[in-house]
């Protein structure tokens, strides 16, 4: 593992120094191993590890390339890791959401154009009193996804997307067990849309904080 870590570090340095950039093809394995002073086996293991986290793209019969290094690609593994969370850590994910989502909502109020806001309102209008809880939660996820996209920050959007699935079960549980939860959620969503429409960033931030904190507080009492 020490040799593999060394190999990973050397390839990383080639990328961070600009010697290799997004889309560049790595030298042939034998040449790169010799150049970096590594065994071909440790280099191979390093390439395998970096391909798993989407830094490198191994194309059979073609070669190994540096990926686009786009935030949504590199942070894709976050969603995979989040899938392994235990129920007793869901509050920690909600705490992170409470930090990030209000910031994203405030940015969205500053950056979303009229078309994006109209699409956001359409998502909210797409649910009715007859919708089941699963449909309402799916709508809730799409509502927050559009706000994250509207924030105009790819890193923030990817982080929130990776975290969103971690609280899905809690949202369903709350919708089933807490009286008035669905109505309250829709009212808070509308308040968020209204603040974004008015371009009132701090008001949008406040409503988003209230919204996420409400789920968090309910879950603290329920556990």
PDB file of N, CA, C and O in Angstrom, residues 14 26-38 40 43:
ATOM      1  N   UNK A  14       1.670  15.173 -11.085  1.00  0.00           N
ATOM      2  CA  UNK A  14       1.724  15.466 -12.515  1.00  0.00           C
ATOM      3  C   UNK A  14       0.486  16.245 -12.958  1.00  0.00           C
ATOM      4  O   UNK A  14       0.567  17.112 -13.829  1.00  0.00           O
ATOM      5  N   UNK A  26      -2.064   9.522 -20.552  1.00  0.00           N
ATOM      6  CA  UNK A  26      -0.852   9.195 -19.809  1.00  0.00           C
ATOM      7  C   UNK A  26       0.144   8.490 -20.724  1.00  0.00           C
ATOM      8  O   UNK A  26      -0.256   7.782 -21.650  1.00  0.00           O
ATOM      9  N   UNK A  27       1.441   8.667 -20.463  1.00  0.00           N
ATOM     10  CA  UNK A  27       2.440   7.906 -21.225  1.00  0.00           C
ATOM     11  C   UNK A  27       2.213   6.409 -21.054  1.00  0.00           C
ATOM     12  O   UNK A  27       1.520   5.976 -20.128  1.00  0.00           O
ATOM     13  N   UNK A  28       2.797   5.619 -21.923  1.00  0.00           N
ATOM     14  CA  UNK A  28       2.674   4.172 -21.812  1.00  0.00           C
ATOM     15  C   UNK A  28       3.172   3.708 -20.453  1.00  0.00           C
ATOM     16  O   UNK A  28       4.059   4.316 -19.857  1.00  0.00           O
ATOM     17  N   UNK A  29       2.574   2.630 -19.961  1.00  0.00           N
ATOM     18  CA  UNK A  29       2.842   2.159 -18.608  1.00  0.00           C
ATOM     19  C   UNK A  29       4.333   1.993 -18.332  1.00  0.00           C
ATOM     20  O   UNK A  29       4.849   2.454 -17.304  1.00  0.00           O
ATOM     21  N   UNK A  30       5.065   1.314 -19.231  1.00  0.00           N
ATOM     22  CA  UNK A  30       6.493   1.060 -19.013  1.00  0.00           C
ATOM     23  C   UNK A  30       7.263   2.371 -18.948  1.00  0.00           C
ATOM     24  O   UNK A  30       8.142   2.553 -18.091  1.00  0.00           O
ATOM     25  N   UNK A  31       6.926   3.299 -19.844  1.00  0.00           N
ATOM     26  CA  UNK A  31       7.631   4.585 -19.882  1.00  0.00           C
ATOM     27  C   UNK A  31       7.338   5.401 -18.630  1.00  0.00           C
ATOM     28  O   UNK A  31       8.249   6.015 -18.046  1.00  0.00           O
ATOM     29  N   UNK A  32       6.075   5.420 -18.212  1.00  0.00           N
ATOM     30  CA  UNK A  32       5.705   6.211 -17.038  1.00  0.00           C
ATOM     31  C   UNK A  32       6.312   5.622 -15.771  1.00  0.00           C
ATOM     32  O   UNK A  32       6.786   6.363 -14.899  1.00  0.00           O
ATOM     33  N   UNK A  33       6.311   4.299 -15.661  1.00  0.00           N
ATOM     34  CA  UNK A  33       6.900   3.655 -14.481  1.00  0.00           C
ATOM     35  C   UNK A  33       8.382   3.990 -14.374  1.00  0.00           C
ATOM     36  O   UNK A  33       8.891   4.306 -13.290  1.00  0.00           O
ATOM     37  N   UNK A  34       9.077   3.908 -15.499  1.00  0.00           N
ATOM     38  CA  UNK A  34      10.513   4.208 -15.499  1.00  0.00           C
ATOM     39  C   UNK A  34      10.755   5.680 -15.155  1.00  0.00           C
ATOM     40  O   UNK A  34      11.650   6.010 -14.376  1.00  0.00           O
ATOM     41  N   UNK A  35       9.968   6.539 -15.733  1.00  0.00           N
ATOM     42  CA  UNK A  35      10.129   7.974 -15.504  1.00  0.00           C
ATOM     43  C   UNK A  35       9.884   8.353 -14.054  1.00  0.00           C
ATOM     44  O   UNK A  35      10.586   9.213 -13.489  1.00  0.00           O
ATOM     45  N   UNK A  36       8.893   7.718 -13.410  1.00  0.00           N
ATOM     46  CA  UNK A  36       8.555   8.044 -12.019  1.00  0.00           C
ATOM     47  C   UNK A  36       9.321   7.205 -11.003  1.00  0.00           C
ATOM     48  O   UNK A  36       9.174   7.406  -9.798  1.00  0.00           O
ATOM     49  N   UNK A  37      10.108   6.266 -11.479  1.00  0.00           N
ATOM     50  CA  UNK A  37      10.876   5.410 -10.565  1.00  0.00           C
ATOM     51  C   UNK A  37       9.993   4.452  -9.800  1.00  0.00           C
ATOM     52  O   UNK A  37      10.240   4.178  -8.614  1.00  0.00           O
ATOM     53  N   UNK A  38       8.978   3.910 -10.481  1.00  0.00           N
ATOM     54  CA  UNK A  38       8.017   3.020  -9.845  1.00  0.00           C
ATOM     55  C   UNK A  38       8.027   1.658 -10.514  1.00  0.00           C
ATOM     56  O   UNK A  38       8.424   1.512 -11.672  1.00  0.00           O
ATOM     57  N   UNK A  40       6.015  -1.379 -12.252  1.00  0.00           N
ATOM     58  CA  UNK A  40       4.818  -1.376 -13.079  1.00  0.00           C
ATOM     59  C   UNK A  40       3.600  -1.844 -12.279  1.00  0.00           C
ATOM     60  O   UNK A  40       2.477  -1.383 -12.504  1.00  0.00           O
ATOM     61  N   UNK A  43       2.358   1.079 -10.137  1.00  0.00           N
ATOM     62  CA  UNK A  43       1.740   2.055 -11.034  1.00  0.00           C
ATOM     63  C   UNK A  43       0.360   1.575 -11.470  1.00  0.00           C
ATOM     64  O   UNK A  43      -0.606   2.347 -11.491  1.00  0.00           O
TER      65      UNK A  43
END
